[in-house]
CSV table of C-alpha atoms in Angstrom, one decimal:
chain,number,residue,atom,x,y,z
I,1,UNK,CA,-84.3,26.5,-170.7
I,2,UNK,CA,-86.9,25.6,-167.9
I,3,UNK,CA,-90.6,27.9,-167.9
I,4,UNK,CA,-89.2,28.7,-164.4
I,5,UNK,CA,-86.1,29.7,-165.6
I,6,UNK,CA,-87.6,31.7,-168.4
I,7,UNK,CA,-90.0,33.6,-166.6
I,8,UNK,CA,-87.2,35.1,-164.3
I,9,UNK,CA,-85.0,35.9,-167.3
I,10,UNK,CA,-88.0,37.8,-169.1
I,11,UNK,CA,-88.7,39.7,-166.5
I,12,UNK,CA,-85.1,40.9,-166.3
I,13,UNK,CA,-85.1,41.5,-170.6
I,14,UNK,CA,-85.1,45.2,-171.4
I,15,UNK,CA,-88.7,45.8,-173.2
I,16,UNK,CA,-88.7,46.3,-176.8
I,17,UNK,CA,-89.1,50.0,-177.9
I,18,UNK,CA,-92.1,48.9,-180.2
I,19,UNK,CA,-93.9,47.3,-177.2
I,20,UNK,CA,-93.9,51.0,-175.9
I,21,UNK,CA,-94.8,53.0,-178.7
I,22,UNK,CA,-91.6,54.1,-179.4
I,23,UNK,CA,-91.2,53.0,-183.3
I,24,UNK,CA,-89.4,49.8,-184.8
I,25,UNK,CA,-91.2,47.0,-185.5
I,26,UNK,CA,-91.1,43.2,-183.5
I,27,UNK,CA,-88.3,41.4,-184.3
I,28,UNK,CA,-89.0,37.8,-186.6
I,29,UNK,CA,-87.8,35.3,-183.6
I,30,UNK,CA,-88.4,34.8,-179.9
I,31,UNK,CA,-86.1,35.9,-177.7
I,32,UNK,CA,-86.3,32.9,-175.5
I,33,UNK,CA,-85.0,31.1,-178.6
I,34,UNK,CA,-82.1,33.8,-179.0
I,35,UNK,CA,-81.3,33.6,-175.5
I,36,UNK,CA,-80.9,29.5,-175.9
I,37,UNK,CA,-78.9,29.8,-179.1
I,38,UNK,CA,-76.5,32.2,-177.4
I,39,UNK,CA,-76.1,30.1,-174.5
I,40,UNK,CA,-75.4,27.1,-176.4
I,41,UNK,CA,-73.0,29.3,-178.5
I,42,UNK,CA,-71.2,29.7,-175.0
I,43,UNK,CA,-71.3,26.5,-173.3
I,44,UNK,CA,-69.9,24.6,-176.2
I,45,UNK,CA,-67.6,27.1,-177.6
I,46,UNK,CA,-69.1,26.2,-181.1
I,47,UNK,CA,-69.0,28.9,-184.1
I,48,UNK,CA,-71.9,31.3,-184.6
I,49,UNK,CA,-72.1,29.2,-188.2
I,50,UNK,CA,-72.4,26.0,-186.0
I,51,UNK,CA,-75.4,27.0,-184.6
I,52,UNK,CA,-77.9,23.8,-184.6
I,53,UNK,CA,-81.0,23.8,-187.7
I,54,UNK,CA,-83.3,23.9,-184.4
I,55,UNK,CA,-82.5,27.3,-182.9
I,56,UNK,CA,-83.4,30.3,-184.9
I,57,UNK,CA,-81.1,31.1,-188.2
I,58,UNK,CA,-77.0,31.4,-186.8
I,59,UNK,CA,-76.8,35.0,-188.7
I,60,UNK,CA,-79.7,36.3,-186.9
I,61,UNK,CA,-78.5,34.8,-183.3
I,62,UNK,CA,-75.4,36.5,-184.2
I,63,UNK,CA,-76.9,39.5,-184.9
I,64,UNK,CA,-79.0,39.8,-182.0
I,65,UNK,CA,-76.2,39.3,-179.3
I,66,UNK,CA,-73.6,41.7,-181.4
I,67,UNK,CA,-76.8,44.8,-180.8
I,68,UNK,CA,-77.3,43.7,-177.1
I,69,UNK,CA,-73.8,43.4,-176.3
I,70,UNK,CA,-73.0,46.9,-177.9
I,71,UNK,CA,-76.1,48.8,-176.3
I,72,UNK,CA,-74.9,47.3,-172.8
I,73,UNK,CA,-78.0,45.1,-172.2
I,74,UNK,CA,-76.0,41.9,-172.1
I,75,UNK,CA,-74.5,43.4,-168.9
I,76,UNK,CA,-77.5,45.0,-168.1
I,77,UNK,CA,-79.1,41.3,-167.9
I,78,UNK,CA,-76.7,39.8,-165.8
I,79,UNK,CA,-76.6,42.6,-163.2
I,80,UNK,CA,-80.2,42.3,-163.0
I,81,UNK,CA,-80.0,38.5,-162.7
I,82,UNK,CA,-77.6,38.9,-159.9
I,83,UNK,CA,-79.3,41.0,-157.5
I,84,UNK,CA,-82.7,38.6,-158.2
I,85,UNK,CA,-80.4,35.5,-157.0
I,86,UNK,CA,-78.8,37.5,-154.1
I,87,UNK,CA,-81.9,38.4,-152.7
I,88,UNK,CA,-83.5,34.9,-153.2
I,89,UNK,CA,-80.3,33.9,-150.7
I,90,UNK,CA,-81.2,36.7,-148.4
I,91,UNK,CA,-78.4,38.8,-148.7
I,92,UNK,CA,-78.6,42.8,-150.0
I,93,UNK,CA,-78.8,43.3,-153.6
I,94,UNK,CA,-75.2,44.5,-153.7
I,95,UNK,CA,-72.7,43.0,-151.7
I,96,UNK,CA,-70.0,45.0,-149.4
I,97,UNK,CA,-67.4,42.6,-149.8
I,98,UNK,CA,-65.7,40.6,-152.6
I,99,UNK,CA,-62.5,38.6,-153.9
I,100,UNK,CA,-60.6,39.3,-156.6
I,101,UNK,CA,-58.2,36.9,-158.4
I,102,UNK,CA,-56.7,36.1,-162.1
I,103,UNK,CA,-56.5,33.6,-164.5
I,104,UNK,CA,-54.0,33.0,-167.1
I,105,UNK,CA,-55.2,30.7,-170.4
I,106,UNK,CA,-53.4,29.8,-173.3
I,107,UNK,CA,-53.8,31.8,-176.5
I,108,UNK,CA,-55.1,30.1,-179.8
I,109,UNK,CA,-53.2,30.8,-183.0
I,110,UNK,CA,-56.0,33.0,-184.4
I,111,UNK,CA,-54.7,35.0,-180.6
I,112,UNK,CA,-52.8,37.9,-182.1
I,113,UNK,CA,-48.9,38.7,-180.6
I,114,UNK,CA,-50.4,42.3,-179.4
I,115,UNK,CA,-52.9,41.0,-176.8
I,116,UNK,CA,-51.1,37.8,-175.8
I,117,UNK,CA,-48.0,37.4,-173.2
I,118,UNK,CA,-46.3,35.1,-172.0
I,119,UNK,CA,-47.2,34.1,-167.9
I,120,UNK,CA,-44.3,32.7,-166.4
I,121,UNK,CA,-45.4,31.4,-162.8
I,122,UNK,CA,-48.6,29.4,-164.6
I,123,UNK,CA,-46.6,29.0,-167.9
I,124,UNK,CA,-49.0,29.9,-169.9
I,125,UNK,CA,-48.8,31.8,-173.7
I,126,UNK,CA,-51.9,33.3,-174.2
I,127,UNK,CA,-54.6,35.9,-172.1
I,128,UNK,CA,-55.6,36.7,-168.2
I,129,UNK,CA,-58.7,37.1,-167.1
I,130,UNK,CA,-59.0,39.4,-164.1
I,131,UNK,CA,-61.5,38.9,-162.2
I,132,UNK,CA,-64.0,39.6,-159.1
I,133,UNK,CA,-66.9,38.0,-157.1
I,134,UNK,CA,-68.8,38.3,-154.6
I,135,UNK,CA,-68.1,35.9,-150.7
I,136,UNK,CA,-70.8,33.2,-152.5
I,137,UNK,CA,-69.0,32.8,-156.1
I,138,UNK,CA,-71.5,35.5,-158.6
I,139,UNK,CA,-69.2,37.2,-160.8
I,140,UNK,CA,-69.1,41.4,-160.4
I,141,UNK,CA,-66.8,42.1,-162.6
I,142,UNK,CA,-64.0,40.8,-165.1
I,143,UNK,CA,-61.3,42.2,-167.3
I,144,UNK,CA,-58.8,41.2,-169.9
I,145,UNK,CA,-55.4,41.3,-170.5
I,146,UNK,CA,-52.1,39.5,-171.9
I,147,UNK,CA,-50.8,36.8,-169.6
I,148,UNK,CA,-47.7,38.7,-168.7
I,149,UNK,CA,-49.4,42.0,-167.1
I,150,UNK,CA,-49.4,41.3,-163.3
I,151,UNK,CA,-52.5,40.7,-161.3
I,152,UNK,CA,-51.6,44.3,-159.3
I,153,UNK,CA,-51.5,45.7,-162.5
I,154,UNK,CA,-54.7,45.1,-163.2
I,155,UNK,CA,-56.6,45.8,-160.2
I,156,UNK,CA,-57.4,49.2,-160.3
I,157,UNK,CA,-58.6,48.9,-163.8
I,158,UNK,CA,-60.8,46.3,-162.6
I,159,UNK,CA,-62.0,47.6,-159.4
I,160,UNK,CA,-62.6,50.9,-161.6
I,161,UNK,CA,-65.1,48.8,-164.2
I,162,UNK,CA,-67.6,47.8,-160.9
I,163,UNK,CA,-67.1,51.0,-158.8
I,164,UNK,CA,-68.1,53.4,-161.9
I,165,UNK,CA,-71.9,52.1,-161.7
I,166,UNK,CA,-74.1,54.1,-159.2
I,167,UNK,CA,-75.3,52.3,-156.2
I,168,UNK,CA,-72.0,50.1,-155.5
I,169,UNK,CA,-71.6,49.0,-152.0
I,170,UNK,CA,-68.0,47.5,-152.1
I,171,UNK,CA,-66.1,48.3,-149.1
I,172,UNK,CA,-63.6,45.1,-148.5
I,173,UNK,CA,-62.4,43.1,-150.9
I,174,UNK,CA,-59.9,39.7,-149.8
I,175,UNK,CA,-57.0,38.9,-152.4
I,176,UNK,CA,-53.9,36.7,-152.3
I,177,UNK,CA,-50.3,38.2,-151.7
I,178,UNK,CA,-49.9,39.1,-155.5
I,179,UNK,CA,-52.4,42.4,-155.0
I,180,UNK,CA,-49.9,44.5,-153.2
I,181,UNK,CA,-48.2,47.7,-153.6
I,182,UNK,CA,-48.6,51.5,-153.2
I,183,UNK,CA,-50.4,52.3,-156.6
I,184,UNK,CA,-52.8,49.7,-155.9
I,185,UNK,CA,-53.8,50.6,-152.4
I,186,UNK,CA,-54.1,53.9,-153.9
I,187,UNK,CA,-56.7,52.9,-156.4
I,188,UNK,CA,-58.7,50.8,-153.5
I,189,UNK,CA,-58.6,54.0,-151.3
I,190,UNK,CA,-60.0,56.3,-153.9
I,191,UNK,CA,-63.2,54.2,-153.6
I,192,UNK,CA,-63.2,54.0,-150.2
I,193,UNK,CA,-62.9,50.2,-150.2
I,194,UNK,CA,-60.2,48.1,-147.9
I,195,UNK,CA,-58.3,45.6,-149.5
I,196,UNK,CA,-57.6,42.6,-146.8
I,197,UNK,CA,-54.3,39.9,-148.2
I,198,UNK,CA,-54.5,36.4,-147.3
I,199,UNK,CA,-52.4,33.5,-148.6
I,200,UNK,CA,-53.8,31.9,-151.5
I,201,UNK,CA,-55.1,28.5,-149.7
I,202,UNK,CA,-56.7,30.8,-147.0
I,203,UNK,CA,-58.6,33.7,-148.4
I,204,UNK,CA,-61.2,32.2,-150.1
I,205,UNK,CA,-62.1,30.6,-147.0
I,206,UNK,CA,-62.2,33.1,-144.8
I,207,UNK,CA,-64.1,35.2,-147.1
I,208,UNK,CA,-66.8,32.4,-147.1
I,209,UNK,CA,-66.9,31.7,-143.3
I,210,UNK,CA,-67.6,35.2,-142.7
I,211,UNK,CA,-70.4,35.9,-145.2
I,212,UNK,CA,-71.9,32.5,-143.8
I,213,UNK,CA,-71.5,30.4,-147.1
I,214,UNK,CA,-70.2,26.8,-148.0
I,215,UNK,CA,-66.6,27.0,-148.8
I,216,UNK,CA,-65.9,25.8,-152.1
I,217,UNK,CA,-61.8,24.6,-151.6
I,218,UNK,CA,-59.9,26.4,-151.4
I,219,UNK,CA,-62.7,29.2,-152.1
I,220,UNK,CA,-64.6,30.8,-155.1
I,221,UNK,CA,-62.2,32.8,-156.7
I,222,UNK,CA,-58.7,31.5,-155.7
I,223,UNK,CA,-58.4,27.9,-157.3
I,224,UNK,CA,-59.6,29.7,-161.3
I,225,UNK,CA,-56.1,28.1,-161.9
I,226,UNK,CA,-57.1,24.7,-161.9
I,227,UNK,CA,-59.1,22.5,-164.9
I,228,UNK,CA,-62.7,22.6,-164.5
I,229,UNK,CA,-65.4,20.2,-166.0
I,230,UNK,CA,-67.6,22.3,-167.6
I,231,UNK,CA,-71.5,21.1,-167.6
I,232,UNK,CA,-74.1,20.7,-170.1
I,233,UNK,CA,-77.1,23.3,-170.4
I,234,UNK,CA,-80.6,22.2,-170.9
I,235,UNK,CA,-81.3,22.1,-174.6
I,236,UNK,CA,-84.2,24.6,-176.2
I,237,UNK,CA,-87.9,24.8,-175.5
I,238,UNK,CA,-90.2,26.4,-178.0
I,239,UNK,CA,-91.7,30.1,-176.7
């Protein structure tokens, strides 16, 4: 990744307990290196074993991300990352309003039958991801399910994952016409936020002409259901 890049994504890193005095001992690779392998792991849906000669050893890279991810700092990382880029646009470090919507994907064969369903509006076999945003397109928050469980079904369980941090803003959120019904307008009222139902061509673009940024068609949540080209990452620099 870029030295600019870097610099903003160190800064964001949780220091190391030996760096403070706190015991342990400094770990055998950079973590800029880690942080690469990981994100090439990612954007090329490659094995951990496939992990290029060039990036530190694939058990190790494997290693790392399994500790971060179950101490929370992988989360912890993005959140951070987040707020730095809202605040570079100007905005408030949390944002009052949001968009939620759902994605259905098709299921490999190594998916097992217990957390797979079967989606019939987007006819897909497989897993939907529930998710929300903010009015420019930064992911809060997502959840998974099987494809079958309904996007109102969801919801509150998803709502419930971003409102249980301290310091949340949230008050509207814009949806399509599938998040409707009492038990969900009961989950957005215990958190005090309003949930406002547009059309699915429509509220992605009203959300994004009234926070003021460029509407991505038909908005940054409500076409997931369409194919994406998904772009290359810069390759590894040395730390």
């Amino acid at each position: 990744m870029p030295d600019a890049e870097w610099a903003q994504i160190r800064a964001s890193m949780p220091v190391p307990a030996w760096l403070e005095g706190r015991g342990g001992r400094p770990e055998a690779f950079c973590h800029r290196e880690m942080v690469d392998a990981v994100r090439y792991v990612v954007d090329n849906g490659a094995k951990w074993r496939a992990v290029p000669a060039d990036y530190p050893w694939w058990r190790a890279v494997y290693d790392f991300f399994r500790r971060w991810s179950r101490h929370g700092y992988v989360r912890e990382l993005y959140q951070r990352l987040r707020r730095l880029e809202r605040v570079r646009q100007g905005r408030a470090a949390e944002p009052s309003a949001g968009i939620m919507d759902a994605q259905s994907v098709d299921g490999s064969e190594t998916c097992p039958a217990a957390t797979r369903g079967v989606d019939g509006n987007k006819r897909r076999d497989g897993r939907k991801r529930h998710i929300l945003t903010d009015t420019g397109g930064l992911l809060l928050e997502v959840t998974v399910t099987p494809a079958n469980v309904h996007d109102s079904v969801a919801a509150p369980e998803l709502l419930d994952a971003f409102m249980v941090e301290p310091g949340r803003l949230l008050k509207l959120v814009w949806a399509d016409t599938a998040y409707q019904g009492p038990a969900l307008a009961d989950a957005f009222a215990a958190h005090g936020v309003r949930a406002e139902v547009h059309p699915d061509t429509e509220a992605g673009e009203r959300a994004s002409a009234l926070a003021g940024v460029p509407t991505r068609a038909p908005g940054p949540a409500a076409g997931l259901n369409r194919p994406r080209s998904r772009s290359s990452q810069p390759r590894a620099s040395s730390a």
